[in-house]
Amino acid sequence: MTLNDTSTGRNDSYKFNLIPKEVPKINTKYRKIVTSIPPENSIPILNDLRKYEPASMSLELPVVWDIAENFQVFDKNGNCWIDFSSGTFVVNVGHRHPKICKAISETVDNNFLHNYYFPSEIRAKLVKKLHEMIPENLNKVFLLTTGAEATECSIKLARIHGKKTNPKKIGIISFLGAMHGKTLGALMVGGKTKEKHWIGNLDPDMYHLPFPSKDSGEEFFKESIEKLEQNGVDLTTITAFMIESYQGWGALFYPKNYIKALRKWANEHDVIVIFDEIQSGFGRTGKLFAYEHYEVEADIVCCGKGISSGLPLSAVVGRKELIDVDPSLNSTHGGNPVCCAATLASLEVLEDENLVNESARKGEILEKGLLLIKDNYPKRIEISGKGLIFAVHIKNPSTDALDAELVDRIIEKCMQKGLLLIRTGTGTIKIGPPLTIFDDALLEGISVIAESIRECIA
Ligand code: PLP
């Protein structure tokens, strides 16, 4: 896998060590490692998970969480990690923010846990708040539970819209390597080709363009669209682009000119543009939404993860005429009152603590630190990202391909030193701490990555 070959699946061949291993003790301002890793008493828990859950559920680092607080994760043995994962880029305002916890407790103590889609005051407050925050042209909000539900919903809305002008206008264009969720429609529209092997009949009206490299702009977009047409696609049947605002696995952004050309073409061909901001939204990249970096408008935006900083809530926001078209837009847990209360509190914290700007500011610290690491391995390491989402891409010098196994060894080493990262399975160390992380904790985490890379790269 090279930097721009983004459609391949994961490589999880490296097995994290599950035998308690003596590691050097750590005691710094933000990290503590005082036991063997994994600790002896976590093994029965890890074994139960392995026994009763699908094997895929045991791919992450074997750290059994007991408490998570702001940017730190603690186990029951006195060990403490700096969290550079935010869960999976979920807790943008930090783990267990006191205002979110209070909002949840108050709803549980005083109101109700569920009301299907009967009206509730908390849901009204949340959709109004979201409406105030999002760009003006997006004036309707539909609450759901998971990210995949939001992307599935946007596929449906795009097709209903297209069919109004032409019954065949249901084509959706997305990108190789993109991730839009794991349910059937979301997986098909996504560009992880290998993960679709089990699907009998792929949707013939979903098309995938190559992800543009750093230097390819307008021309590359035009070429890609022309190729689609040469391959027999009737471009008048395209109704939407679905764009992951940066490609998740590698924190790879599109060139701005590319997206501007795409938006222009979409306007000229009555095609809507959907941005999937499930991972990238709510300040993660130093803007409220990552697509703002491209200086274009969106017609529909899919939100999830960081919107609530913890509880399961997602949203589709879009132009009224695209949303108010389907009488079946509702879902059992969509707009759950406890999740709404948590989300409203999270959005207020995002604003009150100026976290979107903080993400941009801290992103500069992060980028500077990572560039210093890259300087030591100019031929092996690339970095990409913005704000508080970055990826360190590490290549194998003999093949020039990304080295997933080496990266897994590095993140295991980081875990032993008190830094928590998620495994991407693609040869990238992905870094996305809570936006609330302290500057010195960010620097401490970066130094752990530098040290671990040094120890793992022979
Ligand atoms: N879209 C993007 C860009 C994502 O990163 C993810 C999850 O990682 C999803 C969609 C799917 O979200 P969920 O896991 O909540 O269904």
Short mmCIF file of C-alpha atoms and ligand atoms in Angstrom, two decimals:
data_model
loop_
_atom_site.label_atom_id
_atom_site.label_comp_id
_atom_site.label_asym_id
_atom_site.label_seq_id
_atom_site.Cartn_x
_atom_site.Cartn_y
_atom_site.Cartn_z
CA MET A 1 0.00 0.00 0.00
CA THR A 2 1.45 3.35 -0.96
CA LEU A 3 0.35 6.76 0.16
CA ASN A 4 -2.33 7.11 -2.48
CA ASP A 5 -3.48 3.54 -2.87
CA THR A 6 -6.34 3.90 -0.44
CA SER A 7 -8.82 1.22 -1.45
CA THR A 8 -7.18 -1.80 0.12
CA GLY A 9 -8.41 -3.26 3.36
CA ARG A 10 -6.78 -3.63 6.75
CA ASN A 11 -3.78 -5.72 7.61
CA ASP A 12 -4.18 -6.96 11.16
CA SER A 13 -1.64 -9.75 10.96
CA TYR A 14 0.40 -8.46 13.91
CA LYS A 15 -0.81 -9.91 17.21
CA PHE A 16 -0.54 -7.71 20.30
CA ASN A 17 1.22 -9.46 23.17
CA LEU A 18 -1.25 -10.93 25.68
CA ILE A 19 1.27 -12.34 28.10
CA PRO A 20 1.97 -9.87 30.92
CA LYS A 21 5.36 -8.38 30.14
CA GLU A 22 7.71 -6.45 32.43
CA VAL A 23 8.14 -2.98 30.98
CA PRO A 24 10.05 0.03 32.31
CA LYS A 25 8.03 1.92 34.92
CA ILE A 26 6.76 5.34 33.87
CA ASN A 27 5.79 8.18 36.17
CA THR A 28 5.36 11.55 34.47
CA LYS A 29 2.91 14.42 34.85
CA TYR A 30 0.28 12.68 32.69
CA ARG A 31 1.34 9.01 32.39
CA LYS A 32 1.83 6.16 34.83
CA ILE A 33 2.84 2.59 34.10
CA VAL A 34 3.30 0.69 37.35
CA THR A 35 2.53 -2.95 36.39
CA SER A 36 3.40 -5.44 33.72
CA ILE A 37 1.55 -4.74 30.46
CA PRO A 38 -1.05 -6.06 30.00
CA PRO A 39 -1.55 -6.31 33.77
CA GLU A 40 -2.08 -9.84 35.15
CA ASN A 41 -5.61 -9.15 36.35
CA SER A 42 -6.78 -7.87 32.98
CA ILE A 43 -6.10 -11.22 31.29
CA PRO A 44 -9.33 -12.98 32.43
CA ILE A 45 -11.35 -9.99 31.15
CA LEU A 46 -9.55 -10.01 27.81
CA ASN A 47 -10.06 -13.78 27.58
CA ASP A 48 -13.81 -13.48 28.21
CA LEU A 49 -14.08 -10.86 25.47
CA ARG A 50 -12.15 -13.10 23.10
CA LYS A 51 -14.30 -16.08 23.98
CA TYR A 52 -17.73 -14.48 23.64
CA GLU A 53 -17.29 -11.71 21.07
CA PRO A 54 -16.39 -11.81 17.40
CA ALA A 55 -12.62 -12.04 16.85
CA SER A 56 -12.69 -8.59 15.25
CA MET A 57 -13.65 -7.07 18.60
CA SER A 58 -10.26 -7.97 20.02
CA LEU A 59 -8.11 -6.20 17.48
CA GLU A 60 -7.51 -3.07 19.52
CA LEU A 61 -4.78 -2.60 22.12
CA PRO A 62 -5.34 -4.77 25.23
CA VAL A 63 -5.96 -1.93 27.69
CA VAL A 64 -8.96 -2.55 29.93
CA TRP A 65 -10.41 0.87 30.70
CA ASP A 66 -11.70 1.64 34.16
CA ILE A 67 -12.04 5.43 34.11
CA ALA A 68 -11.63 7.98 31.33
CA GLU A 69 -11.35 11.63 32.24
CA ASN A 70 -10.70 14.46 29.79
CA PHE A 71 -7.60 13.24 27.84
CA GLN A 72 -6.56 10.42 30.16
CA VAL A 73 -7.54 6.77 30.54
CA PHE A 74 -6.99 4.87 33.79
CA ASP A 75 -7.11 1.15 34.57
CA LYS A 76 -7.78 -0.49 37.94
CA ASN A 77 -4.08 -0.99 38.65
CA GLY A 78 -2.86 2.56 38.86
CA ASN A 79 -1.77 2.75 35.21
CA CYS A 80 -2.69 5.89 33.30
CA TRP A 81 -2.46 6.69 29.59
CA ILE A 82 -2.66 9.90 27.60
CA ASP A 83 -5.44 9.24 25.11
CA PHE A 84 -4.58 10.20 21.53
CA SER A 85 -7.63 8.36 20.18
CA SER A 86 -10.61 10.22 21.73
CA GLY A 87 -12.25 6.76 21.71
CA THR A 88 -12.42 6.68 17.95
CA PHE A 89 -12.42 10.44 17.45
CA VAL A 90 -15.62 10.75 19.49
CA VAL A 91 -14.91 12.64 22.71
CA ASN A 92 -14.00 15.98 21.14
CA VAL A 93 -14.72 17.89 24.37
CA GLY A 94 -12.89 15.29 26.46
CA HIS A 95 -13.96 12.12 28.23
CA ARG A 96 -16.79 12.54 30.73
CA HIS A 97 -17.00 16.31 30.55
CA PRO A 98 -18.73 17.34 33.82
CA LYS A 99 -21.37 19.37 31.95
CA ILE A 100 -22.24 16.38 29.77
CA CYS A 101 -22.39 14.06 32.79
CA LYS A 102 -24.65 16.55 34.60
CA ALA A 103 -26.99 16.84 31.60
CA ILE A 104 -27.23 13.04 31.36
CA SER A 105 -27.87 12.60 35.10
CA GLU A 106 -30.52 15.30 35.18
CA THR A 107 -32.38 13.77 32.25
CA VAL A 108 -32.20 10.30 33.78
CA ASP A 109 -33.26 11.54 37.23
CA ASN A 110 -36.01 13.93 36.18
CA ASN A 111 -37.36 13.06 32.76
CA PHE A 112 -37.47 9.86 30.71
CA LEU A 113 -35.10 7.49 28.93
CA HIS A 114 -37.03 7.10 25.73
CA ASN A 115 -39.94 8.68 23.88
CA TYR A 116 -39.60 7.39 20.28
CA TYR A 117 -40.44 10.41 18.17
CA PHE A 118 -43.15 11.87 20.33
CA PRO A 119 -42.20 15.52 20.79
CA SER A 120 -39.76 16.46 23.54
CA GLU A 121 -38.39 19.78 24.70
CA ILE A 122 -34.80 18.53 24.76
CA ARG A 123 -35.01 17.41 21.12
CA ALA A 124 -36.41 20.81 20.14
CA LYS A 125 -33.57 22.55 22.00
CA LEU A 126 -30.94 20.41 20.31
CA VAL A 127 -32.17 20.80 16.71
CA LYS A 128 -32.52 24.54 17.28
CA LYS A 129 -28.98 24.73 18.64
CA LEU A 130 -27.59 22.73 15.73
CA HIS A 131 -29.46 24.95 13.32
CA GLU A 132 -27.83 28.01 14.89
CA MET A 133 -24.36 26.49 14.57
CA ILE A 134 -24.39 25.02 11.07
CA PRO A 135 -23.93 27.03 7.85
CA GLU A 136 -27.00 29.04 6.89
CA ASN A 137 -27.91 27.13 3.73
CA LEU A 138 -28.47 23.95 5.78
CA ASN A 139 -31.75 24.51 7.51
CA LYS A 140 -33.12 21.11 8.56
CA VAL A 141 -31.77 18.59 11.06
CA PHE A 142 -32.69 14.90 11.32
CA LEU A 143 -31.41 13.05 14.39
CA LEU A 144 -30.35 9.41 14.24
CA THR A 145 -28.11 7.13 16.28
CA THR A 146 -25.09 5.93 14.30
CA GLY A 147 -22.90 7.35 11.58
CA ALA A 148 -23.81 4.60 9.11
CA GLU A 149 -27.50 5.43 9.59
CA ALA A 150 -26.76 9.02 8.67
CA THR A 151 -24.86 8.13 5.48
CA GLU A 152 -27.52 5.57 4.49
CA CYS A 153 -30.16 8.23 5.00
CA SER A 154 -28.29 10.72 2.83
CA ILE A 155 -28.09 8.15 -0.01
CA LYS A 156 -31.85 7.82 0.15
CA LEU A 157 -32.43 11.57 0.19
CA ALA A 158 -30.08 12.09 -2.74
CA ARG A 159 -31.88 9.48 -4.81
CA ILE A 160 -35.35 10.77 -3.96
CA HIS A 161 -34.14 14.19 -5.06
CA GLY A 162 -32.62 12.94 -8.32
CA LYS A 163 -35.67 10.90 -9.27
CA LYS A 164 -37.82 14.02 -9.15
CA THR A 165 -36.21 15.21 -12.40
CA ASN A 166 -35.36 11.89 -14.03
CA PRO A 167 -36.34 8.39 -12.83
CA LYS A 168 -32.84 7.18 -13.71
CA LYS A 169 -31.04 9.94 -11.77
CA ILE A 170 -29.89 7.80 -8.83
CA GLY A 171 -26.13 7.60 -9.45
CA ILE A 172 -23.82 8.38 -6.54
CA ILE A 173 -20.13 9.09 -6.94
CA SER A 174 -17.73 8.58 -4.05
CA PHE A 175 -14.04 7.73 -3.66
CA LEU A 176 -11.81 4.72 -3.50
CA GLY A 177 -10.56 4.24 0.06
CA ALA A 178 -13.44 6.18 1.64
CA MET A 179 -15.21 4.98 4.76
CA HIS A 180 -18.90 5.78 5.17
CA GLY A 181 -19.96 3.02 7.58
CA LYS A 182 -20.38 -0.73 7.68
CA THR A 183 -24.07 -1.36 6.91
CA LEU A 184 -24.93 -2.50 3.39
CA GLY A 185 -25.57 0.82 1.64
CA ALA A 186 -22.88 2.68 3.54
CA LEU A 187 -20.33 -0.02 2.74
CA MET A 188 -21.27 -0.06 -0.94
CA VAL A 189 -21.01 3.69 -1.29
CA GLY A 190 -17.67 3.61 0.55
CA GLY A 191 -14.48 2.75 -1.27
CA LYS A 192 -13.00 -0.08 0.80
CA THR A 193 -13.11 -2.54 -2.07
CA LYS A 194 -11.83 -5.58 -0.16
CA GLU A 195 -14.46 -5.26 2.56
CA LYS A 196 -17.28 -5.76 0.04
CA HIS A 197 -16.35 -9.35 -0.88
CA TRP A 198 -19.47 -10.77 0.81
CA ILE A 199 -21.99 -8.59 -1.03
CA GLY A 200 -23.80 -10.51 -3.74
CA ASN A 201 -24.93 -7.70 -5.97
CA LEU A 202 -23.11 -4.42 -5.67
CA ASP A 203 -25.28 -1.40 -6.39
CA PRO A 204 -24.61 -0.69 -10.08
CA ASP A 205 -25.35 3.03 -9.63
CA MET A 206 -22.54 3.72 -7.18
CA TYR A 207 -19.24 4.79 -8.72
CA HIS A 208 -15.84 5.35 -7.17
CA LEU A 209 -13.27 7.85 -8.38
CA PRO A 210 -9.58 7.59 -7.48
CA PHE A 211 -8.61 9.68 -4.48
CA PRO A 212 -6.61 12.68 -5.75
CA SER A 213 -2.97 13.04 -4.78
CA LYS A 214 -1.64 16.20 -3.11
CA ASP A 215 -0.79 17.91 -6.38
CA SER A 216 -3.81 16.96 -8.47
CA GLY A 217 -6.53 19.56 -8.79
CA GLU A 218 -9.12 20.61 -11.33
CA GLU A 219 -7.54 18.71 -14.24
CA PHE A 220 -7.51 15.44 -12.36
CA PHE A 221 -11.16 15.87 -11.43
CA LYS A 222 -12.07 16.49 -15.08
CA GLU A 223 -10.05 13.47 -16.23
CA SER A 224 -11.71 11.23 -13.63
CA ILE A 225 -15.20 12.31 -14.70
CA GLU A 226 -14.31 11.85 -18.38
CA LYS A 227 -13.06 8.35 -17.65
CA LEU A 228 -16.33 7.55 -15.93
CA GLU A 229 -18.20 8.63 -19.04
CA GLN A 230 -15.84 6.69 -21.31
CA ASN A 231 -16.62 3.62 -19.20
CA GLY A 232 -20.26 3.96 -20.17
CA VAL A 233 -21.71 5.94 -17.26
CA ASP A 234 -24.46 8.32 -18.36
CA LEU A 235 -23.53 11.44 -16.40
CA THR A 236 -27.10 12.77 -16.51
CA THR A 237 -28.00 9.94 -14.10
CA ILE A 238 -25.68 11.21 -11.36
CA THR A 239 -27.55 12.70 -8.42
CA ALA A 240 -24.87 13.13 -5.75
CA PHE A 241 -21.26 13.10 -4.65
CA MET A 242 -20.58 11.54 -1.28
CA ILE A 243 -17.31 12.88 0.15
CA GLU A 244 -15.54 11.89 3.35
CA SER A 245 -14.10 15.33 4.13
CA TYR A 246 -10.71 13.74 4.72
CA GLN A 247 -9.93 10.08 4.16
CA GLY A 248 -10.08 8.61 7.61
CA TRP A 249 -7.35 6.00 7.59
CA GLY A 250 -4.62 8.45 6.58
CA ALA A 251 -6.07 11.87 7.55
CA LEU A 252 -5.70 12.75 3.86
CA PHE A 253 -7.33 15.95 2.66
CA TYR A 254 -8.37 16.62 -0.93
CA PRO A 255 -6.60 19.41 -2.79
CA LYS A 256 -8.80 22.50 -2.48
CA ASN A 257 -8.91 23.02 -6.27
CA TYR A 258 -10.16 19.51 -6.74
CA ILE A 259 -13.17 20.01 -4.48
CA LYS A 260 -13.85 23.44 -5.96
CA ALA A 261 -13.92 21.87 -9.46
CA LEU A 262 -16.17 19.10 -8.18
CA ARG A 263 -18.58 21.61 -6.63
CA LYS A 264 -18.66 23.64 -9.87
CA TRP A 265 -19.38 20.53 -11.94
CA ALA A 266 -22.08 19.47 -9.47
CA ASN A 267 -23.79 22.87 -9.76
CA GLU A 268 -23.73 22.67 -13.54
CA HIS A 269 -25.22 19.16 -13.57
CA ASP A 270 -27.88 19.46 -10.86
CA VAL A 271 -25.89 17.13 -8.61
CA ILE A 272 -25.88 17.53 -4.84
CA VAL A 273 -22.77 17.36 -2.66
CA ILE A 274 -22.90 15.38 0.56
CA PHE A 275 -20.03 15.73 3.02
CA ASP A 276 -19.55 12.89 5.48
CA GLU A 277 -18.35 14.77 8.58
CA ILE A 278 -18.94 11.90 10.98
CA GLN A 279 -15.30 11.76 11.95
CA SER A 280 -14.18 15.20 10.85
CA GLY A 281 -16.90 17.43 12.28
CA PHE A 282 -17.25 19.53 15.42
CA GLY A 283 -13.82 21.06 15.53
CA ARG A 284 -11.67 18.03 14.87
CA THR A 285 -9.76 19.74 12.01
CA GLY A 286 -9.67 23.28 13.42
CA LYS A 287 -12.95 24.29 11.75
CA LEU A 288 -16.47 23.36 12.82
CA PHE A 289 -16.71 21.17 9.69
CA ALA A 290 -13.68 20.01 7.72
CA TYR A 291 -15.32 20.83 4.37
CA GLU A 292 -14.98 24.53 5.30
CA HIS A 293 -11.27 24.13 4.44
CA TYR A 294 -12.32 23.73 0.80
CA GLU A 295 -14.38 26.95 0.77
CA VAL A 296 -17.40 25.34 -0.87
CA GLU A 297 -21.01 24.83 0.19
CA ALA A 298 -22.53 21.49 1.14
CA ASP A 299 -26.08 20.38 0.36
CA ILE A 300 -26.17 17.65 3.00
CA VAL A 301 -23.79 17.03 5.91
CA CYS A 302 -23.67 13.75 7.85
CA CYS A 303 -22.65 14.15 11.49
CA GLY A 304 -21.88 11.66 14.25
CA LYS A 305 -19.09 10.78 16.69
CA GLY A 306 -17.81 14.16 18.00
CA ILE A 307 -21.25 15.77 17.83
CA SER A 308 -22.06 14.35 21.27
CA SER A 309 -18.63 13.52 22.71
CA GLY A 310 -19.80 10.15 23.93
CA LEU A 311 -23.40 9.05 23.59
CA PRO A 312 -24.73 7.55 20.35
CA LEU A 313 -26.24 10.33 18.30
CA SER A 314 -25.84 11.19 14.64
CA ALA A 315 -27.52 13.72 12.41
CA VAL A 316 -28.24 14.49 8.80
CA VAL A 317 -28.39 18.22 8.19
CA GLY A 318 -29.36 19.62 4.86
CA ARG A 319 -31.36 21.95 2.73
CA LYS A 320 -35.09 21.85 3.50
CA GLU A 321 -36.08 20.78 0.00
CA LEU A 322 -33.78 17.76 0.23
CA ILE A 323 -34.91 16.66 3.68
CA ASP A 324 -38.65 17.27 3.65
CA VAL A 325 -39.29 14.65 1.00
CA ASP A 326 -39.70 11.36 2.81
CA PRO A 327 -42.46 10.49 5.30
CA SER A 328 -40.43 7.58 6.68
CA LEU A 329 -37.63 9.66 8.20
CA ASN A 330 -37.78 8.47 11.80
CA SER A 331 -36.05 5.79 13.80
CA THR A 332 -36.64 4.09 17.16
CA HIS A 333 -33.68 5.61 18.97
CA GLY A 334 -33.22 8.72 16.83
CA GLY A 335 -33.24 11.80 19.06
CA ASN A 336 -33.16 9.78 22.28
CA PRO A 337 -33.64 12.27 25.14
CA VAL A 338 -30.51 11.27 27.10
CA CYS A 339 -28.39 11.46 23.95
CA CYS A 340 -29.96 14.82 23.05
CA ALA A 341 -29.15 16.23 26.49
CA ALA A 342 -25.55 15.02 26.23
CA THR A 343 -25.19 16.42 22.72
CA LEU A 344 -26.62 19.80 23.63
CA ALA A 345 -24.20 20.02 26.56
CA SER A 346 -21.30 18.96 24.33
CA LEU A 347 -22.09 21.64 21.74
CA GLU A 348 -22.27 24.27 24.48
CA VAL A 349 -18.88 23.18 25.81
CA LEU A 350 -17.43 23.30 22.29
CA GLU A 351 -18.48 26.94 22.08
CA ASP A 352 -17.84 28.01 25.68
CA GLU A 353 -14.31 26.58 25.70
CA ASN A 354 -13.56 27.93 22.19
CA LEU A 355 -12.54 24.43 21.18
CA VAL A 356 -12.73 24.84 17.41
CA ASN A 357 -10.06 27.56 17.56
CA GLU A 358 -8.16 25.61 20.19
CA SER A 359 -8.06 22.65 17.83
CA ALA A 360 -6.49 24.84 15.12
CA ARG A 361 -3.96 26.27 17.57
CA LYS A 362 -3.01 22.92 19.11
CA GLY A 363 -2.89 21.43 15.60
CA GLU A 364 0.07 23.69 14.87
CA ILE A 365 1.90 22.32 17.91
CA LEU A 366 1.11 18.78 16.80
CA GLU A 367 2.20 19.35 13.21
CA LYS A 368 5.47 20.94 14.31
CA GLY A 369 6.25 17.99 16.59
CA LEU A 370 5.45 15.44 13.90
CA LEU A 371 7.52 17.27 11.29
CA LEU A 372 10.51 16.97 13.63
CA ILE A 373 9.94 13.21 13.76
CA LYS A 374 9.64 13.06 9.97
CA ASP A 375 12.93 14.97 9.62
CA ASN A 376 14.70 11.99 11.20
CA TYR A 377 13.26 9.56 8.64
CA PRO A 378 12.66 11.65 5.51
CA LYS A 379 12.40 8.63 3.21
CA ARG A 380 10.19 6.52 5.44
CA ILE A 381 7.75 8.91 7.04
CA GLU A 382 5.06 11.20 5.64
CA ILE A 383 2.62 13.13 7.74
CA SER A 384 -0.81 14.46 6.85
CA GLY A 385 -3.66 16.16 8.66
CA LYS A 386 -5.04 19.41 10.03
CA GLY A 387 -6.11 20.59 13.47
CA LEU A 388 -6.16 17.71 15.94
CA ILE A 389 -6.26 14.93 13.38
CA PHE A 390 -2.98 13.75 11.93
CA ALA A 391 -1.56 10.54 10.54
CA VAL A 392 2.06 9.45 10.47
CA HIS A 393 2.50 7.19 7.44
CA ILE A 394 5.44 4.81 7.82
CA LYS A 395 6.86 3.00 4.82
CA ASN A 396 8.87 -0.16 4.51
CA PRO A 397 12.11 0.98 2.83
CA SER A 398 12.51 -2.14 0.73
CA THR A 399 9.00 -2.12 -0.78
CA ASP A 400 8.07 1.54 -0.30
CA ALA A 401 4.65 0.28 0.86
CA LEU A 402 3.09 1.36 4.14
CA ASP A 403 4.16 -0.98 6.91
CA ALA A 404 1.10 -1.93 8.98
CA GLU A 405 3.00 -4.46 11.05
CA LEU A 406 5.71 -2.00 12.06
CA VAL A 407 3.09 0.60 12.95
CA ASP A 408 1.27 -1.91 15.14
CA ARG A 409 4.54 -2.62 16.96
CA ILE A 410 5.02 1.12 17.44
CA ILE A 411 1.54 1.64 18.88
CA GLU A 412 2.06 -1.36 21.17
CA LYS A 413 5.29 0.24 22.36
CA CYS A 414 3.44 3.54 22.92
CA MET A 415 0.87 1.66 25.01
CA GLN A 416 3.66 0.23 27.17
CA LYS A 417 4.88 3.78 27.72
CA GLY A 418 1.47 5.21 28.61
CA LEU A 419 0.10 6.56 25.33
CA LEU A 420 -3.09 5.22 23.77
CA LEU A 421 -3.57 5.16 20.00
CA ILE A 422 -6.00 3.28 17.81
CA ARG A 423 -4.96 0.65 15.32
CA THR A 424 -5.83 1.58 11.73
CA GLY A 425 -4.46 -1.62 10.19
CA THR A 426 -3.15 0.45 7.28
CA GLY A 427 0.37 1.53 8.24
CA THR A 428 -0.56 4.88 9.72
CA ILE A 429 -0.29 6.09 13.30
CA LYS A 430 -3.47 8.10 13.61
CA ILE A 431 -3.50 10.87 16.17
CA GLY A 432 -6.69 12.52 17.38
CA PRO A 433 -6.65 13.58 21.04
CA PRO A 434 -9.60 15.35 22.66
CA LEU A 435 -9.62 19.04 21.69
CA THR A 436 -9.34 19.80 25.41
CA ILE A 437 -5.89 18.23 25.78
CA PHE A 438 -3.36 20.45 27.55
CA ASP A 439 -0.44 21.73 25.47
CA ASP A 440 2.16 20.01 27.64
CA ALA A 441 0.25 16.70 27.52
CA LEU A 442 0.14 16.96 23.73
CA LEU A 443 3.90 17.50 23.66
CA GLU A 444 4.40 14.61 26.08
CA GLY A 445 2.39 12.31 23.80
CA ILE A 446 4.34 13.39 20.73
CA SER A 447 7.62 12.64 22.53
CA VAL A 448 6.34 9.10 23.31
CA ILE A 449 5.64 8.55 19.61
CA ALA A 450 9.12 9.82 18.69
CA GLU A 451 10.74 7.54 21.28
CA SER A 452 8.71 4.50 20.24
CA ILE A 453 9.44 5.00 16.55
CA ARG A 454 13.13 5.29 17.39
CA GLU A 455 13.03 2.05 19.37
CA CYS A 456 11.03 0.13 16.73
CA ILE A 457 12.76 1.28 13.56
CA ALA A 458 15.99 -0.61 13.43
N1 PLP B 1 -18.31 7.83 8.17
C1 PLP B 1 -17.07 8.04 8.63
C2 PLP B 1 -16.21 9.08 7.95
C3 PLP B 1 -16.57 7.33 9.73
O1 PLP B 1 -15.32 7.56 10.17
C4 PLP B 1 -17.41 6.37 10.33
C5 PLP B 1 -16.91 5.55 11.47
O2 PLP B 1 -15.75 5.40 11.71
C6 PLP B 1 -18.69 6.18 9.84
C7 PLP B 1 -19.11 6.92 8.76
C8 PLP B 1 -19.61 5.17 10.46
O3 PLP B 1 -20.01 5.60 11.73
P1 PLP B 1 -20.62 4.54 12.78
O4 PLP B 1 -19.50 3.63 13.18
O5 PLP B 1 -21.12 5.40 13.90
O6 PLP B 1 -21.71 3.83 12.06
#
